[in-house]
XYZ file of C-alpha atoms in Angstrom:
608
model
C 69.528 69.002 81.071
C 65.916 69.308 82.215
C 65.442 67.269 85.363
C 62.224 65.732 86.611
C 59.091 65.085 84.551
C 59.031 67.224 81.412
C 55.726 67.073 79.598
C 56.170 67.044 75.795
C 52.523 67.336 74.756
C 50.163 64.708 73.342
C 50.372 62.778 76.610
C 54.108 62.116 76.179
C 56.560 62.838 78.984
C 60.314 62.647 79.560
C 61.469 61.538 83.007
C 65.037 62.215 84.169
C 66.467 61.529 87.616
C 70.051 61.452 88.906
C 70.952 58.354 90.942
C 74.594 57.488 90.132
C 75.169 54.806 92.790
C 71.992 52.783 92.281
C 71.797 49.594 90.226
C 68.172 49.966 89.191
C 65.691 52.821 89.015
C 62.147 52.310 87.759
C 59.405 54.800 87.029
C 56.283 53.934 88.968
C 53.050 55.452 87.704
C 50.714 55.656 90.693
C 47.595 57.196 89.117
C 45.427 57.200 87.096
C 46.593 53.638 86.368
C 49.431 51.811 88.123
C 52.428 50.897 85.970
C 56.079 50.061 86.604
C 58.432 51.077 83.769
C 62.184 50.537 83.309
C 64.597 53.468 83.003
C 67.937 53.609 81.194
C 71.149 54.773 82.897
C 73.678 57.117 81.275
C 77.358 57.524 82.078
C 76.817 60.550 84.332
C 74.408 58.632 86.532
C 71.146 59.940 85.040
C 68.235 57.578 84.530
C 65.821 58.498 81.744
C 62.758 57.284 79.910
C 60.141 58.723 77.585
C 56.638 57.436 78.171
C 53.324 57.755 76.333
C 49.848 57.846 77.840
C 50.990 60.293 80.535
C 48.492 63.170 80.756
C 49.147 66.192 82.993
C 48.023 65.331 86.508
C 49.602 61.870 86.407
C 51.001 60.853 89.801
C 54.340 59.036 89.887
C 57.391 58.180 91.944
C 60.605 56.205 91.525
C 61.287 52.668 92.772
C 64.925 52.480 93.867
C 66.776 49.168 93.523
C 63.412 47.431 93.717
C 63.108 48.253 97.425
C 61.750 51.717 98.221
C 59.438 54.215 96.536
C 60.409 57.863 96.581
C 58.986 61.093 95.076
C 60.992 62.825 92.352
C 63.877 64.969 93.736
C 63.087 67.448 90.924
C 59.316 67.179 91.368
C 57.463 70.207 90.043
C 54.408 69.598 92.197
C 53.605 67.621 95.354
C 49.807 68.014 95.571
C 49.512 65.671 98.559
C 52.591 66.810 100.465
C 56.246 65.888 100.903
C 55.784 62.139 101.478
C 53.310 61.499 98.635
C 53.832 60.920 94.892
C 54.915 63.689 92.523
C 52.647 65.029 89.791
C 53.279 65.684 86.103
C 52.451 69.269 85.118
C 52.363 70.947 81.735
C 54.603 74.018 82.109
C 53.518 75.298 78.691
C 49.787 75.274 79.500
C 49.752 78.625 81.305
C 49.007 81.552 78.981
C 51.373 84.356 79.910
C 50.469 87.952 79.092
C 53.884 89.507 79.813
C 55.609 89.044 76.446
C 56.864 92.647 76.459
C 58.023 92.604 80.080
C 61.625 93.763 80.554
C 61.742 93.953 84.345
C 62.622 96.788 86.713
C 66.336 97.714 86.624
C 68.009 96.777 89.893
C 69.035 100.371 90.840
C 65.404 101.511 90.501
C 63.866 98.804 92.685
C 61.784 99.566 95.780
C 61.541 96.074 97.281
C 58.755 94.681 99.470
C 59.293 91.327 101.190
C 56.278 89.145 101.884
C 55.401 85.722 103.225
C 52.608 84.132 101.207
C 50.947 82.346 104.119
C 50.602 85.395 106.377
C 50.287 88.237 103.858
C 46.528 87.585 103.506
C 43.908 85.686 105.486
C 43.653 83.081 102.697
C 47.414 82.650 102.548
C 47.571 81.920 98.807
C 49.255 83.349 95.721
C 45.971 84.423 94.166
C 44.903 86.222 97.348
C 47.948 88.498 96.939
C 46.821 89.765 93.518
C 44.098 92.170 94.773
C 46.704 93.822 97.029
C 49.132 94.599 94.185
C 47.351 97.819 93.268
C 47.768 99.100 96.825
C 51.474 98.232 96.759
C 51.864 100.035 93.450
C 50.150 103.120 94.917
C 52.700 103.019 97.706
C 55.497 103.024 95.141
C 56.583 99.389 95.333
C 57.961 98.037 92.047
C 59.482 94.736 93.230
C 58.209 92.091 95.641
C 60.467 89.539 97.268
C 58.612 86.336 98.080
C 59.897 84.124 100.885
C 60.623 80.543 99.723
C 57.787 78.657 98.029
C 59.546 75.300 97.507
C 57.404 72.475 98.940
C 57.784 72.121 102.695
C 56.054 69.795 105.202
C 52.481 70.724 106.126
C 50.944 74.113 105.372
C 52.772 76.486 107.776
C 56.456 77.313 107.437
C 58.779 80.237 106.749
C 59.855 78.238 103.697
C 63.467 77.519 104.631
C 62.550 73.915 105.471
C 61.720 73.175 101.829
C 62.645 69.719 100.538
C 61.553 69.915 96.889
C 63.369 72.923 95.380
C 61.440 72.694 92.069
C 57.931 72.115 93.489
C 55.679 75.077 94.296
C 54.023 74.771 97.725
C 50.632 73.065 97.400
C 48.908 74.993 100.204
C 49.829 78.314 98.530
C 48.139 77.373 95.255
C 50.770 75.331 93.448
C 52.349 76.100 90.068
C 49.236 77.611 88.486
C 48.651 80.021 91.352
C 52.273 81.146 91.399
C 52.292 81.827 87.666
C 49.059 83.819 87.959
C 50.650 85.977 90.661
C 53.855 86.611 88.692
C 51.922 87.445 85.527
C 49.718 89.855 87.489
C 52.785 91.497 89.032
C 54.295 92.078 85.604
C 51.040 93.613 84.397
C 51.365 96.084 87.291
C 55.007 96.856 86.488
C 56.235 94.919 89.527
C 59.285 92.646 89.366
C 59.294 89.365 91.306
C 62.260 88.261 93.410
C 62.073 84.680 94.674
C 63.894 83.582 97.820
C 65.686 80.262 97.183
C 67.705 78.047 99.518
C 70.849 76.483 98.068
C 72.659 75.845 101.364
C 70.552 73.056 102.885
C 67.259 71.176 102.711
C 64.778 70.736 105.534
C 64.683 67.545 107.605
C 61.182 66.144 106.968
C 60.531 64.691 103.524
C 64.172 65.060 102.513
C 64.820 61.920 100.459
C 67.745 63.102 98.347
C 70.181 60.790 100.150
C 68.267 57.792 98.804
C 69.125 58.869 95.256
C 72.766 59.835 95.551
C 75.528 61.828 97.293
C 73.731 65.162 97.417
C 75.280 65.921 100.830
C 78.749 65.944 102.336
C 79.939 65.403 105.897
C 83.207 67.293 105.282
C 81.825 70.491 106.809
C 79.768 71.212 109.897
C 76.520 73.159 109.680
C 73.803 74.231 112.093
C 71.244 73.035 109.522
C 72.459 69.442 109.061
C 74.901 68.101 106.476
C 75.751 70.733 103.850
C 75.135 70.117 100.180
C 77.902 68.481 98.196
C 79.353 71.222 96.000
C 82.992 70.061 95.906
C 83.294 66.336 96.640
C 82.878 63.237 94.465
C 79.822 63.497 92.179
C 79.479 67.210 92.990
C 79.212 68.223 89.295
C 75.675 66.870 89.107
C 74.674 68.253 92.520
C 75.702 71.664 91.214
C 73.721 71.013 88.045
C 70.633 70.205 90.134
C 70.690 73.672 91.713
C 71.851 75.549 88.609
C 68.950 74.006 86.689
C 66.658 75.001 89.528
C 67.620 78.661 89.072
C 67.122 78.361 85.311
C 63.698 76.782 85.917
C 62.458 79.733 87.984
C 63.781 82.265 85.496
C 62.632 80.480 82.344
C 59.405 78.691 83.250
C 58.093 81.051 85.941
C 59.353 84.363 84.511
C 60.924 85.269 87.882
C 63.081 88.410 87.621
C 65.621 87.800 90.386
C 66.616 85.209 92.956
C 67.519 86.013 96.545
C 70.082 83.408 97.644
C 69.606 82.502 101.296
C 72.598 82.511 103.672
C 75.359 81.907 101.166
C 77.904 81.714 103.998
C 76.470 78.224 104.589
C 77.352 77.084 101.055
C 80.554 75.216 101.850
C 83.124 74.298 99.211
C 86.787 74.477 98.268
C 86.793 74.878 94.520
C 88.688 76.631 91.743
C 85.329 77.495 90.223
C 82.901 78.279 93.053
C 79.284 77.223 92.687
C 78.078 80.817 93.047
C 80.384 81.921 90.251
C 79.023 79.170 88.014
C 75.481 80.206 88.931
C 76.264 83.839 88.054
C 77.732 82.805 84.684
C 74.659 80.698 83.868
C 72.321 83.527 84.861
C 74.215 85.991 82.652
C 73.980 83.592 79.695
C 70.259 83.078 80.283
C 69.748 86.853 80.457
C 71.239 87.091 76.975
C 69.012 84.300 75.676
C 65.809 85.721 77.163
C 66.603 89.319 76.244
C 65.971 90.713 79.728
C 68.197 91.302 82.729
C 68.030 88.702 85.471
C 69.555 89.274 88.902
C 71.100 87.305 91.765
C 70.906 88.899 95.230
C 72.792 87.307 98.114
C 72.169 87.130 101.795
C 75.635 86.927 103.315
C 76.957 87.181 106.858
C 80.548 87.538 105.684
C 80.916 91.246 104.827
C 83.021 90.003 101.911
C 83.140 91.968 98.653
C 84.124 88.813 96.764
C 80.395 88.088 96.692
C 79.925 91.139 94.440
C 83.172 91.458 92.550
C 83.444 90.140 89.014
C 85.016 86.804 88.202
C 87.931 88.668 86.613
C 88.637 90.273 90.007
C 88.376 86.966 91.861
C 84.755 87.404 92.891
C 81.520 85.461 92.459
C 79.913 88.109 90.263
C 76.548 88.343 92.066
C 74.529 91.490 91.441
C 73.724 92.650 94.977
C 73.516 91.591 98.612
C 71.642 92.404 101.786
C 73.524 94.894 103.984
C 72.968 93.678 107.537
C 75.380 96.234 109.002
C 73.117 99.083 107.887
C 70.191 97.424 109.666
C 72.155 96.703 112.839
C 73.501 100.259 113.037
C 70.026 101.732 112.535
C 68.252 99.313 114.890
C 70.751 99.840 117.716
C 70.408 103.620 117.429
C 66.611 103.486 117.398
C 66.136 100.969 120.209
C 69.236 101.186 122.385
C 69.450 97.364 122.324
C 72.959 96.039 122.908
C 72.531 92.273 123.137
C 73.605 89.688 120.527
C 75.181 91.333 117.467
C 73.783 94.715 118.432
C 76.634 95.030 120.941
C 78.868 95.766 117.928
C 76.773 98.834 117.092
C 74.931 101.693 118.783
C 76.895 104.784 117.769
C 76.047 107.383 115.156
C 79.475 106.811 113.645
C 78.413 103.251 112.785
C 75.448 104.476 110.739
C 77.637 107.200 109.238
C 80.053 104.540 107.985
C 77.181 102.387 106.700
C 75.980 105.347 104.609
C 79.496 105.951 103.276
C 80.861 102.436 102.773
C 78.005 99.898 103.224
C 79.923 97.580 105.558
C 80.529 98.964 109.041
C 82.858 96.082 109.871
C 85.506 96.086 107.166
C 88.335 94.270 108.914
C 88.266 95.630 112.462
C 87.571 93.724 115.669
C 83.884 92.925 116.293
C 83.181 92.382 120.030
C 80.217 90.044 119.461
C 82.212 87.815 117.114
C 85.370 88.109 119.234
C 87.452 88.447 116.081
C 88.131 90.771 113.180
C 85.333 90.793 110.644
C 84.779 91.759 107.013
C 86.612 93.683 104.335
C 85.991 97.061 102.748
C 83.066 97.642 100.398
C 83.854 101.343 99.967
C 84.626 100.949 96.260
C 81.560 98.826 95.435
C 78.662 100.630 93.686
C 75.743 101.632 95.898
C 73.215 99.702 93.800
C 74.837 96.454 94.950
C 73.413 96.799 98.465
C 69.891 96.373 99.865
C 69.153 98.221 103.113
C 66.257 97.934 105.539
C 65.042 98.609 109.046
C 63.166 95.296 109.288
C 63.185 91.822 107.671
C 61.583 88.460 108.415
C 64.815 87.372 110.131
C 65.314 90.424 112.312
C 61.712 90.265 113.526
C 61.198 86.509 113.651
C 64.393 85.743 115.527
C 63.086 87.567 118.612
C 61.110 85.750 121.312
C 58.098 88.049 120.812
C 58.454 88.252 117.038
C 58.004 91.951 117.626
C 58.271 94.523 114.861
C 59.706 98.009 115.316
C 56.126 99.239 115.752
C 56.048 97.424 119.119
C 59.542 98.468 120.211
C 59.794 102.186 119.365
C 57.342 105.062 119.204
C 55.668 106.607 116.178
C 58.303 109.305 115.634
C 61.037 106.672 115.514
C 59.104 104.690 112.883
C 59.055 107.745 110.629
C 62.771 108.291 111.274
C 63.532 104.649 110.408
C 61.659 104.927 107.116
C 63.390 108.182 106.259
C 66.825 106.726 106.986
C 66.294 103.767 104.656
C 64.593 105.666 101.852
C 67.074 108.561 101.583
C 70.068 106.216 101.562
C 72.081 105.763 98.348
C 71.179 102.056 98.401
C 68.251 99.910 97.244
C 65.469 100.205 99.865
C 63.651 97.167 101.195
C 60.477 96.978 103.325
C 59.010 94.011 105.182
C 55.280 93.439 104.688
C 53.144 95.674 106.892
C 56.040 97.927 107.826
C 54.624 100.683 105.608
C 51.638 101.218 107.921
C 53.123 100.104 111.233
C 51.605 96.608 111.386
C 51.648 95.408 114.990
C 51.051 91.689 114.448
C 54.151 89.664 115.353
C 56.078 87.511 112.930
C 56.977 84.375 114.866
C 58.873 81.325 113.679
C 56.314 78.644 112.769
C 56.241 75.092 111.345
C 53.727 72.295 110.740
C 55.744 69.080 110.831
C 54.250 65.616 111.277
C 57.243 63.971 112.996
C 56.771 64.180 116.775
C 60.474 63.857 117.595
C 61.352 66.592 115.102
C 58.687 68.910 116.505
C 60.053 68.461 120.026
C 63.624 69.014 118.820
C 62.606 72.290 117.152
C 60.821 73.447 120.307
C 63.906 72.774 122.417
C 66.210 74.395 119.875
C 64.120 77.567 119.751
C 63.785 77.705 123.538
C 67.559 77.488 123.792
C 68.000 80.187 121.140
C 65.603 82.512 122.968
C 67.249 82.143 126.395
C 68.956 85.454 125.747
C 65.485 87.058 125.802
C 64.630 85.591 129.213
C 62.167 87.822 131.054
C 61.093 89.670 127.894
C 58.138 87.527 126.907
C 56.526 84.116 126.657
C 57.848 81.496 124.243
C 55.435 80.703 121.397
C 55.184 77.081 120.250
C 56.357 77.033 116.591
C 54.109 74.037 115.845
C 50.913 75.645 117.140
C 48.399 76.855 114.511
C 47.649 79.795 116.825
C 51.270 80.964 116.561
C 50.881 81.104 112.802
C 47.467 82.808 112.925
C 48.829 85.609 115.114
C 51.214 86.540 112.281
C 48.508 87.368 109.714
C 48.509 90.992 108.548
C 45.692 93.307 109.614
C 45.149 95.193 106.358
C 42.283 97.284 107.718
C 44.715 99.195 109.973
C 46.305 101.113 107.096
C 43.142 103.102 106.361
C 42.892 105.093 109.609
C 44.779 106.988 112.309
C 48.527 106.819 112.703
C 48.704 103.760 110.424
C 47.262 105.737 107.524
C 49.670 108.614 108.202
C 52.653 106.247 108.295
C 51.565 104.676 104.991
C 51.353 108.155 103.425
C 54.775 109.025 104.917
C 56.324 106.016 103.179
C 54.516 106.910 99.964
C 55.851 110.477 100.101
C 59.422 109.326 100.754
C 59.285 106.876 97.848
C 57.871 109.559 95.583
C 60.702 111.949 96.514
C 63.251 109.191 95.963
C 61.913 108.714 92.441
C 61.637 112.391 91.478
C 64.452 114.246 93.271
C 67.600 113.733 91.133
C 70.010 113.642 94.072
C 67.962 110.888 95.728
C 67.346 109.002 92.506
C 71.049 108.661 91.727
C 72.564 105.759 93.686
C 76.130 106.898 94.253
C 78.285 106.695 97.380
C 80.754 109.158 95.861
C 78.170 111.949 95.631
C 77.519 111.872 99.346
C 78.765 113.496 102.539
C 77.825 112.303 106.014
C 78.805 113.595 109.438
C 77.506 113.253 112.966
C 77.662 114.775 116.429
C 78.055 111.632 118.496
C 77.232 113.225 121.837
C 73.933 114.556 120.482
C 73.068 111.411 118.456
C 72.414 113.529 115.391
C 73.504 112.859 111.844
C 73.719 115.086 108.745
C 73.667 113.809 105.185
C 74.153 115.592 101.864
C 73.684 113.991 98.447
C 74.012 115.614 95.057
C 74.007 115.346 91.289
C 75.320 117.937 88.824
C 72.315 120.216 89.244
C 70.518 119.039 92.393
C 71.373 118.729 96.090
C 69.591 117.543 99.219
C 70.527 117.951 102.879
C 69.053 115.779 105.584
C 68.989 116.066 109.384
C 68.415 112.799 111.297
C 68.061 113.106 115.059
C 68.237 109.765 116.912
C 68.223 111.483 120.288
C 65.130 111.069 122.451
C 65.716 114.619 123.622
C 65.558 117.908 121.764
C 68.950 118.925 120.380
C 70.296 122.453 119.898
C 73.267 122.379 117.555
C 75.144 124.325 114.931
C 74.425 122.986 111.461
C 76.873 123.580 108.653
C 75.400 123.455 105.174
C 77.025 124.607 101.941
C 76.311 128.135 100.778
C 72.997 128.625 99.023
C 69.304 128.754 99.674
C 67.971 125.512 101.111
C 64.223 124.891 101.284
C 62.590 122.294 103.512
C 60.575 119.725 101.548
C 59.769 117.173 104.268
C 59.721 117.210 108.082
C 58.510 114.290 110.195
C 57.579 116.604 113.074
C 55.065 118.586 111.014
C 51.479 118.245 112.226
C 50.581 116.790 108.831
C 52.549 113.707 109.918
C 51.015 113.715 113.427
C 54.062 115.489 114.825
C 54.059 118.187 117.503
C 55.137 120.900 115.083
C 58.604 121.589 113.759
C 61.172 123.962 115.237
C 63.242 123.940 112.038
C 63.033 126.914 109.671
C 61.479 126.519 106.238
C 64.710 127.876 104.723
C 68.342 127.800 105.728
C 71.202 129.569 103.982
C 74.447 128.593 105.679
C 75.876 127.729 109.083
C 73.318 128.409 111.785
C 72.107 127.211 115.139
C 69.034 124.997 115.003
C 66.775 123.299 117.520
C 65.882 119.760 116.394
C 62.986 117.820 117.889
C 63.566 114.296 119.288
C 63.725 111.348 116.855
C 63.017 113.505 113.837
C 63.814 113.554 110.146
C 63.988 116.681 108.000
C 64.865 116.977 104.318
C 66.007 120.160 102.541
C 66.643 120.787 98.841
C 68.953 123.415 97.386
C 67.054 126.024 95.385
C 68.450 126.816 91.947
């Protein structure tokens, strides 16, 4: 069932809204000419009507039980913001040019996460389009866009959205988003959209006025969870399932990133996520191209990825936070918050081998056992990264790695991610060492809510006391500080770092052993005392050997490599990469003693 206002052409429009507990729902046309029209109720609690003389651009809302006026819960556009009327749009009016588009296969993706509002000075969808060529030159073939569902005001990370179907007005609305996606497909770039199916934001959230969209059965840090398993939950599920279908079908999105699925609470024989995966698979068949679901999960639970037949949800991939935490702790030495569970080379070694570092053992930060084993799950089911919006933005200074570690460590971080057997993921600006922070920011209009958010964030950041000054999330200046400085990537160390990323991506695409995502064709070992790690990957006729030194001191060690002639193809310490000059030989043949420069990355390939 298509929810919301569905334009049929010739100024005719279907309106469908779910309000099972109300006695009367009326369609109120606000502009161009005011009208109040009755709606008919079906057995499942849907109210519908088909109306003539409704051109695209018509503003409307619903009058509930003759008392209050509310925008459409499935509004496709809120041109005047979250409290104003919804607008009818013609989804068929946009002329797509991607009829032959098949998408980038998940195992081949090089993903780049961006926030529309801070990616460019204009902060719009269309302003992103001129930058796509530069991303393609880098080697990016998939962009992940932080949530675009309508949120209050014009500044927000997007996780406070309250209209899951409506494209943010300040970003350029539905037309701008479609232009961006079409342009991406013309460049051979897939589009992953971040969606939030675990909660809605507080301001402009009127779903309660329509029906039991929420449940109080479970606690949540983000307010009452959505009702996925209580009375009336079938139609709440349908609301979000249809939302996924809408993005795939009407916006040609290639994949959805599902935010924080651990906060989707339910006790059900058929979990919501499983139903979503089934629907996505069916739609893939109908559309003739593969669509993907990628989870963010804090659970370290392989049920997220396992098939329905094996008792899983059947999602395609998930973020691998353990890989990030292991890498970050090694690079920075930080041991607060969850980083206290990491910090050893053996943690990163296990992340390379098995994905999850915590697979059932005791985690000191959590003060309990955590996770289960992902060793048998295919490598292409995991996304790995050294930075994300969360890991940067949830710090008091919003500081990126470029402000925490030195230049050599940035090259090492990139090398670690891009030679892994997993799907690599970069956060916008990371490729050239962007130094602008990425703070948490909002633009609410409710004074009490603004003050509550300030206090909440100040409490959250108490752990960073003495490390920096708290930035007001509501301040426009906080938001402006987060804008990317694109001019940096054309000169100095920023240009070199960009070229380093480009070279690593190119090798990943052309060297068979790096191209093949397989945890079984991999060996990893480390010398814990020296903070140095060795990695070998192979295919039938190609092998690579990598030395990763996380020590801030030079290390002299005995390196064991398989017999054969190994030739160096990349070394972060070379002067070409603004290094001091490598001490590693151009060729190695077997076990030998080597001197490895601090925080360095070297890659060898076996000669045939």
